[in-house]
């Protein structure tokens, strides 16, 4: 019995100092798109994985082996990017040793399930653009902020060229990082530009939360406390136009976004038709905005080079998109209506962006 | 009793769906630099925080309140950046809802304790440079890689200017992100350049792990499987010189790094004196390298513009630094020897970098 106790103590010490810290947990994606999660957690009572499908997904309860390894293999997962977390004894945490992405209002584990038939968002062997972090002090928020800026291949070699600019926004709970790290927007554009399907362009991605000084929840302000429209118009666009070789007129300036960011593209884009010549709306939910006032005051077919709407057919926002689409048809306002399979997920937005980018600035 | 059970069930459901996911955990830094960690974990048996001092730090065991909140307040912590993790029922995880940084070989929670007397690494109201992610396909590793490149304020406005380049490497278990996100190297340089104490320069930060194709542990290859020197000389430097407005000679090219990266600066720098005119060594441990052969074959005072060594006095690597310093003195090789209080931690490397940058390229 003495020996058993000792072994147990040794195991315990080894576990604390090595097993989880140095990678004794694993996530394995199998060829059939099922995924096995394993984690050494000898002293836990309940462990499961949550997420992995749609906005919050489902729960995948893990079983404990006699060796103290909790394990579950999921059904085949949809191709694309999935947020998830591990819940240990009712505490939701990120899966140890796995990459995280800013979503769900915080750093959150993310899993990429490959699609055997699609490579348009992969880092293929084509020339790559850069993604720059541009820091600036904002008077609107009274904080330092950080926008990510994609510049296309060739931006640094021919210094006489100027480029159109797309302002591209993430969804609720995400950040300025999302379109690059979850969306792979830079690789999508690298591939499109390389094959001649998209015009070389600059893409600016800032954080859609811009809290007024003194706001109750500065990281995720309420709609009333969010001055993102003011920030974009008064600060971000001038900073980008000063620091990058942009084409500085509405013909070559677009705004687009997904979900919450799609709402912002509508709000900011339609209210500032002197600034934006193209608007892209991806999976946006309903919005409080008097489109009728816009129809009356402006000839949208005259004002806009491109109005692009994209929705996943399995997304609850799809019916809102359809309603918008029908309204635009009725008013004879030119637009592109793009549907694809899938829900409120990044794989859909990657496909959306691909199509949107082929139409922009042409 | 029925009502009590119901309340309990409701509490349980609320807990699963909201408390930890939506921020019912907290980390509070008090004015006296003590830190309170709180987390709702009603069903856990043991919860503690580990790290927070030096390489792995200590354990801070948490106590459970009747409401199911685990809590601990640490002693006052040293100013600067600290890695840490939360251990729940023996599983080491990142602290929910808190920022993470790539260290310890994976995404790891990080905490910044402010220093009331130092602001040289803060984003002060000075012009800011950009940090660009430069993607490239490496033939050495047969993978796509990503170097971060700091360009100083003004880089984009006067297109005739060319700049010196510092190649700057992170420590073991970290990544190309570390000098920016843990080290604040961009803000340190912004401040130094703004006050005229440093020459405007480009800083290139790549991942110090460059596994040969087929290596056993591609993310963290053994020394034998790591072709980082080949990658830097054959691929990285040419890519940077092609894509950025650099000064392309050794007088204006430096290499430096911390800990493992300091070893790489020694290995790559001294073996390629035709390529590098300055070498910076921060808190490097011993290395297998025949310095004597270098003394014999080269006049280092002729070859090097700057040889800079920095060590924290409380760091176990300090005695190695001292030995190197004494050897250089004996051989009458010019160098700067810089000591400061502190151990093997980022606050020391921020101070190191500050001093190093004031001497570079002058």
XYZ file of C-alpha atoms in Angstrom:
724
model
C 0.000 0.000 0.000
C 2.875 2.307 0.771
C 4.164 1.945 -2.792
C 0.762 2.641 -4.257
C 0.460 5.832 -2.259
C 3.885 6.938 -3.371
C 3.080 6.258 -6.978
C -0.064 8.230 -6.614
C 1.873 11.171 -5.155
C 4.442 10.997 -7.929
C 1.692 10.879 -10.511
C 0.040 13.867 -8.890
C 3.246 15.894 -8.945
C 4.018 14.904 -12.514
C 0.530 15.898 -13.481
C 0.730 19.312 -11.890
C 4.111 20.135 -13.305
C 3.934 18.668 -16.717
C 0.867 17.057 -18.147
C -1.469 19.885 -18.951
C 1.099 22.623 -18.996
C 3.356 20.920 -21.486
C 0.712 19.636 -23.819
C -0.771 16.467 -22.374
C -4.060 17.425 -23.851
C -4.869 17.060 -27.513
C -7.312 17.925 -30.238
C -7.226 15.598 -33.244
C -9.159 16.260 -36.436
C -9.784 13.004 -38.304
C -10.205 12.565 -42.053
C -13.964 12.140 -41.664
C -14.129 15.560 -39.845
C -14.919 14.004 -36.493
C -12.757 15.510 -33.767
C -11.313 13.825 -30.683
C -10.666 15.977 -27.611
C -8.512 14.538 -24.826
C -7.410 16.077 -21.568
C -5.717 14.728 -18.471
C -7.895 15.830 -15.531
C -7.745 13.149 -12.866
C -9.457 15.250 -10.197
C -12.281 16.745 -12.214
C -15.873 15.550 -11.829
C -17.350 16.678 -15.127
C -15.669 17.800 -18.332
C -17.217 18.700 -21.670
C -16.581 20.699 -24.820
C -19.138 23.341 -25.798
C -19.548 25.255 -29.045
C -18.338 23.888 -32.386
C -21.466 24.717 -34.376
C -23.263 27.957 -35.101
C -23.251 30.721 -32.532
C -22.907 28.676 -29.344
C -23.216 25.116 -30.688
C -23.873 22.121 -28.463
C -22.233 20.226 -25.616
C -19.973 17.224 -26.142
C -19.679 15.394 -22.829
C -16.359 13.663 -22.180
C -15.807 10.264 -20.572
C -13.078 9.490 -18.055
C -10.668 6.633 -18.688
C -9.064 4.752 -15.770
C -5.823 6.653 -16.548
C -7.496 9.985 -15.837
C -7.937 11.034 -19.457
C -11.239 12.654 -20.350
C -12.149 12.049 -23.982
C -14.904 12.643 -26.504
C -15.144 12.247 -30.260
C -17.663 14.539 -31.925
C -19.844 13.724 -34.940
C -18.414 15.021 -38.231
C -18.184 18.819 -38.028
C -18.943 21.350 -40.739
C -15.905 22.659 -42.604
C -14.734 26.066 -41.481
C -13.912 27.919 -38.288
C -15.662 27.086 -34.986
C -15.469 28.754 -31.594
C -15.510 26.406 -28.597
C -14.598 26.112 -24.936
C -13.885 23.429 -22.398
C -16.083 23.274 -19.303
C -14.315 21.739 -16.288
C -16.471 21.294 -13.199
C -18.775 24.029 -14.511
C -16.002 26.534 -15.304
C -15.787 27.505 -18.983
C -12.159 27.869 -20.066
C -10.138 27.752 -23.249
C -8.764 24.376 -24.274
C -5.169 24.171 -22.989
C -2.464 24.409 -25.624
C -4.837 25.279 -28.469
C -5.007 28.549 -30.405
C -7.413 31.265 -29.268
C -9.227 34.002 -31.154
C -11.040 37.061 -29.881
C -14.753 36.155 -30.088
C -17.599 35.729 -27.588
C -16.331 38.977 -26.008
C -13.000 37.458 -24.980
C -10.164 35.170 -26.063
C -11.916 31.947 -27.098
C -10.631 28.619 -28.412
C -11.059 28.196 -32.158
C -10.899 25.133 -34.375
C -10.395 25.062 -38.140
C -11.999 22.115 -39.947
C -10.521 21.882 -43.445
C -12.760 21.820 -46.496
C -11.486 19.221 -48.977
C -12.951 21.127 -51.908
C -12.091 24.732 -51.110
C -8.715 26.439 -50.984
C -9.669 30.038 -51.736
C -8.914 31.111 -48.136
C -5.656 29.192 -47.687
C -2.141 30.682 -47.874
C -1.441 29.333 -51.356
C 1.834 29.942 -53.169
C 0.941 33.368 -54.510
C 2.351 36.786 -53.618
C 1.126 37.853 -50.168
C 0.071 41.277 -48.981
C 0.944 42.587 -45.522
C -1.304 43.283 -42.562
C -0.141 46.308 -40.555
C -1.200 47.313 -37.078
C -1.683 51.086 -37.150
C -1.799 52.634 -33.669
C -3.474 55.983 -33.152
C -4.807 58.163 -30.349
C -8.514 58.730 -30.682
C -10.141 61.926 -29.415
C -13.544 60.271 -29.800
C -12.760 57.522 -27.276
C -9.823 59.194 -25.507
C -7.847 55.936 -25.801
C -5.113 54.505 -27.954
C -6.541 52.243 -30.669
C -5.199 49.893 -33.242
C -6.553 49.337 -36.746
C -5.350 46.480 -38.950
C -4.606 47.443 -42.541
C -4.154 44.976 -45.393
C -1.968 46.295 -48.190
C -1.895 44.217 -51.387
C 1.195 42.560 -52.899
C 3.190 45.203 -54.745
C 2.179 47.996 -52.392
C 5.801 48.404 -51.279
C 7.459 48.012 -54.673
C 5.689 50.530 -56.933
C 5.466 53.645 -54.809
C 3.492 55.569 -57.435
C 0.406 53.373 -57.219
C -2.664 54.362 -55.208
C -5.384 51.932 -54.143
C -9.105 51.825 -53.344
C -10.027 51.186 -49.693
C -12.570 48.873 -48.108
C -13.516 49.487 -44.469
C -14.487 46.041 -43.164
C -16.127 45.334 -39.810
C -16.371 42.264 -37.558
C -19.361 40.898 -35.622
C -20.534 41.357 -32.029
C -18.077 40.144 -29.395
C -15.196 40.066 -31.898
C -12.401 42.554 -32.559
C -10.330 44.164 -35.308
C -8.365 40.894 -35.469
C -11.320 38.749 -36.564
C -11.358 39.282 -40.329
C -7.664 38.346 -40.524
C -7.382 35.507 -38.021
C -10.856 33.939 -38.245
C -11.784 35.211 -41.713
C -8.443 34.797 -43.556
C -9.355 37.933 -45.487
C -5.731 38.586 -46.445
C -5.271 35.140 -47.967
C -8.629 35.394 -49.810
C -7.522 38.697 -51.345
C -4.006 37.429 -52.118
C -5.592 34.563 -54.075
C -8.181 36.748 -55.825
C -5.653 39.418 -56.786
C -3.167 36.834 -58.004
C -5.757 35.294 -60.329
C -6.965 38.700 -61.531
C -10.445 38.260 -60.050
C -10.196 41.217 -57.653
C -8.722 44.703 -57.980
C -5.738 45.226 -55.635
C -7.175 47.109 -52.660
C -6.411 48.242 -49.134
C -8.659 46.793 -46.407
C -8.989 48.606 -43.081
C -10.302 46.711 -40.064
C -10.875 48.605 -36.841
C -12.679 47.643 -33.661
C -16.421 48.289 -34.017
C -16.663 49.264 -30.356
C -15.693 52.904 -29.787
C -16.986 53.840 -26.354
C -17.553 57.471 -25.436
C -15.322 58.490 -22.519
C -17.140 57.528 -19.323
C -19.279 54.821 -20.970
C -20.580 52.149 -18.595
C -19.000 49.217 -20.439
C -16.024 50.644 -22.354
C -14.999 47.361 -23.987
C -18.483 46.597 -25.268
C -20.500 49.800 -25.040
C -24.256 49.919 -25.577
C -25.486 51.232 -28.925
C -26.054 54.622 -27.298
C -22.517 54.778 -25.905
C -20.872 53.631 -29.149
C -19.416 56.456 -31.255
C -17.985 54.213 -33.943
C -19.608 56.202 -36.771
C -17.994 59.421 -35.508
C -14.649 57.643 -35.065
C -14.712 56.289 -38.600
C -15.679 59.541 -40.280
C -13.678 62.039 -38.210
C -10.574 60.042 -37.356
C -10.060 56.700 -39.040
C -10.636 57.691 -42.673
C -8.392 60.801 -42.406
C -5.651 58.765 -40.683
C -5.755 56.075 -43.359
C -5.797 58.639 -46.175
C -2.789 60.400 -44.621
C -0.723 57.273 -43.973
C -1.480 55.000 -46.914
C -1.484 55.546 -50.665
C -5.259 55.580 -51.045
C -7.587 56.831 -53.754
C -9.382 59.538 -51.811
C -12.877 59.668 -53.247
C -16.144 57.796 -52.754
C -15.860 55.901 -56.045
C -12.911 54.075 -54.454
C -14.114 53.861 -50.849
C -16.369 51.039 -49.605
C -17.803 49.931 -46.277
C -18.881 46.408 -45.394
C -19.298 44.225 -42.340
C -20.774 41.049 -40.961
C -23.632 40.757 -38.465
C -23.219 43.775 -36.117
C -20.655 45.122 -38.606
C -23.224 44.741 -41.402
C -25.570 46.915 -39.371
C -22.765 49.468 -39.039
C -22.118 49.341 -42.800
C -25.807 50.157 -43.385
C -25.936 52.899 -40.745
C -22.690 54.592 -41.705
C -22.783 53.847 -45.437
C -26.308 55.052 -46.282
C -26.024 58.116 -44.040
C -22.776 59.173 -45.728
C -23.315 58.642 -49.426
C -20.848 61.451 -50.109
C -18.128 59.297 -48.506
C -18.873 55.732 -49.634
C -19.573 54.498 -53.143
C -20.100 50.841 -52.206
C -21.825 49.085 -49.332
C -21.587 45.404 -48.381
C -23.980 43.793 -45.881
C -23.148 40.291 -44.591
C -25.670 38.453 -42.382
C -26.896 41.611 -40.671
C -29.837 41.421 -38.265
C -32.673 44.004 -38.351
C -31.749 47.614 -37.803
C -33.538 50.748 -36.746
C -33.016 52.975 -39.722
C -35.388 54.834 -41.992
C -34.425 53.540 -45.454
C -37.470 55.322 -46.914
C -35.934 58.686 -46.052
C -32.865 57.662 -48.005
C -34.869 56.540 -51.077
C -36.674 59.854 -51.065
C -33.650 62.102 -50.736
C -31.185 60.213 -52.929
C -31.176 58.275 -56.171
C -29.327 55.239 -54.815
C -28.663 53.871 -58.311
C -26.849 57.100 -58.993
C -25.057 57.309 -55.665
C -23.862 53.720 -55.279
C -21.438 51.784 -57.456
C -22.278 48.593 -55.581
C -24.815 47.458 -53.008
C -24.083 43.870 -52.024
C -26.144 41.663 -49.666
C -25.071 38.192 -48.551
C -26.832 35.745 -46.224
C -26.421 32.087 -45.259
C -29.612 30.143 -45.944
C -29.539 28.480 -42.512
C -28.957 31.736 -40.647
C -31.757 33.238 -38.575
C -30.811 36.602 -40.099
C -31.638 35.237 -43.569
C -35.278 36.327 -43.435
C -34.199 39.888 -42.625
C -31.922 39.825 -45.609
C -34.718 38.536 -47.832
C -37.017 41.324 -46.615
C -34.332 43.933 -47.421
C -33.766 42.315 -50.821
C -37.516 42.387 -51.622
C -37.806 46.006 -50.541
C -34.870 46.982 -52.757
C -36.367 45.106 -55.717
C -39.699 46.861 -55.193
C -37.940 50.236 -55.160
C -35.869 49.189 -58.214
C -32.600 49.769 -56.436
C -29.733 47.860 -58.071
C -28.018 45.367 -55.791
C -26.439 41.937 -55.675
C -28.237 39.304 -53.609
C -25.967 36.402 -52.655
C -27.129 33.288 -50.816
C -25.123 30.256 -49.815
C -25.572 27.216 -47.597
C -24.633 27.648 -43.958
C -25.508 29.598 -40.846
C -24.124 32.524 -38.854
C -20.536 31.253 -39.181
C -17.160 32.325 -40.557
C -17.161 29.819 -43.414
C -20.189 31.661 -44.828
C -18.516 35.066 -44.380
C -15.383 33.850 -46.132
C -17.554 32.894 -49.133
C -19.409 36.197 -48.874
C -16.194 38.156 -48.844
C -14.859 36.250 -51.843
C -17.889 37.207 -53.933
C -18.056 40.772 -52.605
C -14.368 41.360 -53.402
C -14.813 40.241 -57.026
C -17.409 43.023 -57.505
C -15.756 45.882 -55.643
C -14.258 48.920 -57.437
C -14.987 47.631 -60.939
C -37.501 22.393 -0.174
C -38.977 22.298 -3.632
C -38.232 26.001 -4.043
C -34.668 25.589 -2.834
C -34.021 22.851 -5.366
C -35.447 24.965 -8.119
C -33.296 27.890 -7.144
C -30.300 25.677 -7.161
C -31.167 24.403 -10.642
C -31.692 27.927 -11.878
C -28.370 28.948 -10.388
C -26.707 26.003 -12.069
C -28.145 26.867 -15.465
C -27.276 30.530 -15.067
C -23.790 29.548 -14.120
C -23.283 27.337 -17.142
C -24.694 29.800 -19.597
C -23.475 33.051 -18.268
C -21.215 33.368 -15.294
C -17.838 32.297 -16.530
C -18.508 32.785 -20.191
C -19.714 36.345 -19.861
C -17.175 37.577 -17.397
C -18.178 36.424 -13.909
C -14.560 36.022 -13.105
C -12.279 38.916 -12.409
C -8.704 40.009 -11.950
C -8.284 43.244 -9.990
C -4.946 45.015 -9.614
C -4.954 47.190 -6.502
C -2.957 50.375 -5.924
C -0.515 48.523 -3.679
C 0.189 46.013 -6.545
C -1.560 43.154 -4.775
C -3.890 41.343 -7.162
C -7.242 39.714 -6.396
C -8.334 36.790 -8.563
C -11.970 35.662 -8.387
C -13.756 32.936 -10.251
C -17.163 31.317 -9.911
C -16.531 27.564 -9.748
C -19.149 26.008 -7.511
C -18.267 22.423 -8.423
C -14.491 22.570 -8.319
C -12.499 20.997 -5.480
C -9.254 22.933 -5.743
C -8.426 26.134 -7.587
C -5.215 28.131 -7.616
C -3.246 30.627 -9.677
C 0.300 29.699 -10.693
C 3.056 31.856 -12.156
C 3.219 35.632 -11.594
C 6.912 35.796 -10.756
C 10.025 34.828 -12.694
C 9.914 31.895 -15.067
C 7.176 29.810 -13.446
C 6.570 31.723 -10.210
C 4.659 30.292 -7.278
C 1.185 29.012 -6.433
C -1.543 31.199 -4.969
C -4.213 28.915 -3.517
C -7.772 30.227 -3.673
C -10.456 29.943 -0.998
C -14.093 29.128 -1.682
C -16.807 31.455 -0.426
C -20.289 30.106 0.434
C -21.507 31.668 -2.837
C -19.191 29.484 -4.864
C -16.601 32.161 -5.607
C -12.974 31.112 -5.344
C -10.739 34.005 -4.405
C -7.150 34.862 -3.557
C -5.264 38.113 -3.112
C -1.542 37.891 -3.847
C 1.235 39.778 -2.060
C 2.382 42.903 -3.905
C 3.736 41.869 -7.332
C 6.748 43.256 -9.139
C 5.961 45.829 -11.813
C 6.006 44.484 -15.353
C 4.582 41.597 -17.337
C 3.884 38.209 -15.717
C 2.760 34.933 -17.244
C 0.294 32.910 -15.169
C -2.341 30.201 -15.374
C -5.306 29.000 -13.379
C -5.260 25.410 -12.121
C -8.764 23.951 -11.660
C -8.888 20.474 -10.169
C -5.314 19.923 -11.387
C -5.903 21.142 -14.954
C -3.812 24.178 -15.919
C -5.847 26.579 -18.066
C -5.829 30.235 -18.991
C -7.801 32.573 -16.766
C -11.232 33.065 -18.371
C -11.850 36.434 -19.952
C -8.273 37.667 -19.536
C -5.765 38.430 -22.288
C -3.361 35.730 -23.428
C 0.141 35.897 -24.906
C 2.187 33.228 -26.646
C 4.682 32.040 -24.005
C 5.380 28.780 -22.198
C 5.048 27.118 -25.636
C 1.365 28.043 -25.979
C -1.215 30.760 -25.429
C -0.777 31.738 -21.760
C -2.515 34.274 -19.524
C -0.505 37.440 -18.980
C -0.841 40.220 -16.416
C 0.633 43.722 -16.621
C 1.466 45.356 -13.286
C 2.008 49.078 -13.836
C 5.184 50.775 -12.676
C 4.336 54.123 -11.085
C 7.731 55.546 -12.005
C 8.247 54.311 -15.556
C 6.372 55.204 -18.713
C 9.015 54.542 -21.355
C 7.112 51.481 -22.653
C 3.608 52.979 -22.610
C 1.714 54.270 -25.664
C 2.337 57.920 -24.851
C 1.047 60.742 -27.033
C 3.873 60.651 -29.558
C 3.833 59.617 -33.228
C 3.492 55.831 -33.514
C 5.170 53.466 -35.951
C 3.348 50.518 -37.508
C 3.865 46.805 -36.968
C 3.282 44.804 -40.153
C 2.777 41.081 -40.473
C 4.808 39.988 -43.504
C 3.821 36.517 -44.761
C 6.266 34.510 -46.829
C 6.791 30.960 -48.042
C 10.002 29.496 -46.677
C 11.965 26.898 -48.616
C 13.999 26.193 -45.491
C 10.973 25.035 -43.488
C 8.596 24.343 -46.392
C 5.866 26.266 -44.568
C 4.264 29.665 -44.695
C 5.722 31.985 -42.054
C 4.983 35.385 -40.686
C 7.514 37.988 -39.557
C 6.472 41.136 -37.694
C 8.121 44.320 -38.927
C 8.143 47.612 -37.026
C 8.468 50.656 -39.274
C 9.117 53.984 -37.529
C 6.835 57.036 -37.642
C 7.391 58.837 -40.930
C 8.180 55.656 -42.833
C 5.082 56.136 -44.992
C 5.354 59.888 -45.484
C 8.880 60.456 -46.804
C 9.330 57.721 -49.394
C 12.958 58.667 -50.084
C 14.221 57.708 -46.637
C 15.972 54.388 -45.957
C 16.429 52.909 -42.486
C 18.788 50.640 -40.536
C 17.385 47.252 -39.500
C 17.510 45.363 -36.210
C 16.680 41.644 -36.253
C 15.266 40.973 -32.772
C 14.518 37.544 -31.323
C 12.258 36.268 -28.530
C 12.953 33.650 -25.838
C 12.228 29.921 -25.630
C 8.546 29.003 -25.790
C 7.596 32.426 -27.175
C 6.902 33.569 -30.741
C 7.429 36.433 -33.181
C 4.604 38.249 -31.333
C 6.457 38.465 -28.001
C 8.585 41.586 -28.470
C 5.512 43.577 -29.505
C 2.816 42.248 -27.179
C 4.866 41.347 -24.088
C 7.841 43.638 -24.737
C 6.061 46.768 -26.067
C 9.078 47.268 -28.337
C 7.102 49.474 -30.715
C 6.041 51.867 -27.966
C 9.582 51.952 -26.529
C 10.952 52.929 -29.933
C 8.144 55.431 -30.605
C 9.074 57.169 -27.340
C 12.835 57.018 -27.940
C 12.561 58.264 -31.524
C 10.179 61.033 -30.540
C 12.625 62.343 -27.924
C 15.608 61.998 -30.270
C 17.294 59.323 -28.141
C 17.192 56.605 -30.823
C 17.741 56.641 -34.575
C 14.547 55.755 -36.512
C 14.968 52.082 -37.408
C 13.122 49.066 -38.753
C 12.821 46.100 -36.353
C 12.198 42.619 -37.749
C 10.858 39.917 -35.436
C 10.507 36.393 -36.769
C 9.850 33.118 -35.019
C 13.121 31.655 -33.712
C 11.890 28.129 -34.403
C 12.436 27.114 -38.037
C 12.100 23.341 -38.176
C 13.624 21.399 -41.038
C 10.931 19.569 -43.008
C 10.293 16.256 -41.237
C 11.544 17.443 -37.837
C 10.179 15.525 -34.869
C 8.663 18.538 -33.112
C 8.012 21.107 -35.862
C 6.623 23.802 -33.548
C 9.559 23.628 -31.152
C 12.346 21.738 -32.907
C 15.474 20.573 -31.135
C 18.629 22.621 -31.664
C 19.711 20.091 -34.321
C 16.419 20.366 -36.212
C 16.320 24.166 -36.065
C 17.498 25.903 -39.252
C 16.805 29.412 -38.039
C 20.277 30.668 -38.972
C 19.832 29.454 -42.558
C 16.342 30.945 -42.695
C 17.546 34.331 -41.495
C 20.525 34.556 -43.851
C 19.071 32.986 -47.003
C 15.446 34.071 -46.811
C 14.467 36.606 -44.186
C 17.120 39.257 -44.782
C 16.657 39.199 -48.592
C 12.854 39.401 -48.189
C 13.109 42.358 -45.830
C 15.652 44.136 -48.040
C 13.372 43.630 -51.056
C 10.143 44.745 -49.377
C 11.206 47.547 -47.044
C 13.325 50.662 -47.551
C 16.366 49.364 -45.686
C 20.013 50.396 -45.617
C 21.557 47.250 -47.062
C 24.950 46.963 -45.429
C 26.361 45.607 -42.190
C 26.953 49.063 -40.698
C 23.163 49.403 -40.589
C 22.180 45.825 -39.770
C 22.043 44.491 -36.198
C 20.982 41.277 -34.512
C 19.828 40.927 -30.907
C 17.689 38.663 -28.791
C 16.740 37.630 -25.292
C 17.519 34.314 -23.593
C 17.343 31.702 -26.404
C 17.240 34.614 -28.863
C 20.397 36.036 -27.271
C 22.101 32.720 -27.978
C 20.914 32.991 -31.569
C 22.243 36.556 -31.803
C 25.656 35.278 -30.669
C 25.626 32.241 -32.963
C 24.386 34.037 -36.068
C 26.012 37.413 -35.397
C 29.595 36.338 -34.680
C 29.578 33.750 -37.461
C 28.436 36.330 -40.016
C 30.450 39.446 -39.306
C 30.160 40.374 -42.983
C 26.386 40.696 -42.481
C 25.968 42.252 -39.011
C 27.721 45.318 -37.617
C 26.060 45.198 -34.184
C 25.153 42.406 -31.770
C 22.924 42.627 -28.696
C 22.787 39.844 -26.100
C 20.017 39.963 -23.478
C 20.013 37.431 -20.596
C 21.448 34.626 -22.707
C 22.391 31.321 -21.042
C 25.683 29.530 -21.863
C 26.277 28.543 -25.458
C 28.426 26.071 -27.294
C 30.478 28.301 -29.502
C 34.193 28.823 -29.921
C 34.626 32.558 -29.298
C 38.409 32.066 -29.309
C 38.293 31.140 -32.991
C 36.488 34.392 -33.654
C 39.017 36.497 -31.691
C 41.825 34.884 -33.659
C 40.359 35.311 -37.104
C 38.794 38.731 -36.720
C 39.546 42.049 -35.089
C 36.189 42.419 -33.373
C 36.835 46.083 -32.539
C 37.210 46.632 -36.254
C 34.283 44.454 -37.316
C 31.655 45.536 -34.800
C 30.080 48.951 -34.344
C 28.417 47.760 -31.154
C 28.539 44.735 -28.897
C 25.961 45.110 -26.151
C 25.370 42.736 -23.184
C 22.513 43.101 -20.703
C 21.638 40.963 -17.693
C 19.270 41.223 -14.735
C 21.154 40.932 -11.443
C 18.667 38.407 -10.028
C 18.712 36.223 -13.133
C 20.427 32.829 -13.017
C 21.938 33.716 -16.407
C 23.704 36.733 -14.820
C 26.847 34.759 -13.948
C 27.156 33.629 -17.573
C 26.906 37.214 -18.674
C 29.564 38.261 -16.164
C 31.903 35.513 -17.429
C 31.401 36.708 -21.030
C 31.954 40.322 -19.940
C 35.222 39.395 -18.130
C 36.457 37.415 -21.129
C 35.773 40.351 -23.449
C 37.553 42.755 -21.080
C 40.564 40.435 -20.936
C 40.688 40.316 -24.734
C 40.190 44.097 -24.873
C 37.093 43.800 -27.003
C 34.922 46.923 -26.798
C 31.430 46.318 -25.496
C 28.700 47.760 -23.310
C 27.899 45.865 -20.110
C 24.463 46.732 -18.735
C 23.077 45.443 -15.446
C 19.766 46.193 -13.821
C 17.681 44.846 -10.954
C 15.367 41.990 -11.769
C 15.306 38.416 -13.001
C 14.523 36.550 -16.222
C 11.453 38.683 -16.921
C 10.064 41.051 -19.539
C 10.402 44.168 -17.387
C 14.179 43.621 -17.467
C 14.171 43.098 -21.262
C 12.159 46.278 -21.790
C 14.859 48.178 -19.886
C 17.562 46.318 -21.813
C 15.984 47.180 -25.114
C 15.651 50.829 -24.142
C 19.383 51.098 -23.471
C 20.388 48.981 -26.472
C 18.262 51.099 -28.828
C 19.913 54.325 -27.656
C 23.303 52.936 -28.771
C 22.359 51.296 -32.071
C 23.443 52.730 -35.447
C 25.187 55.778 -33.979
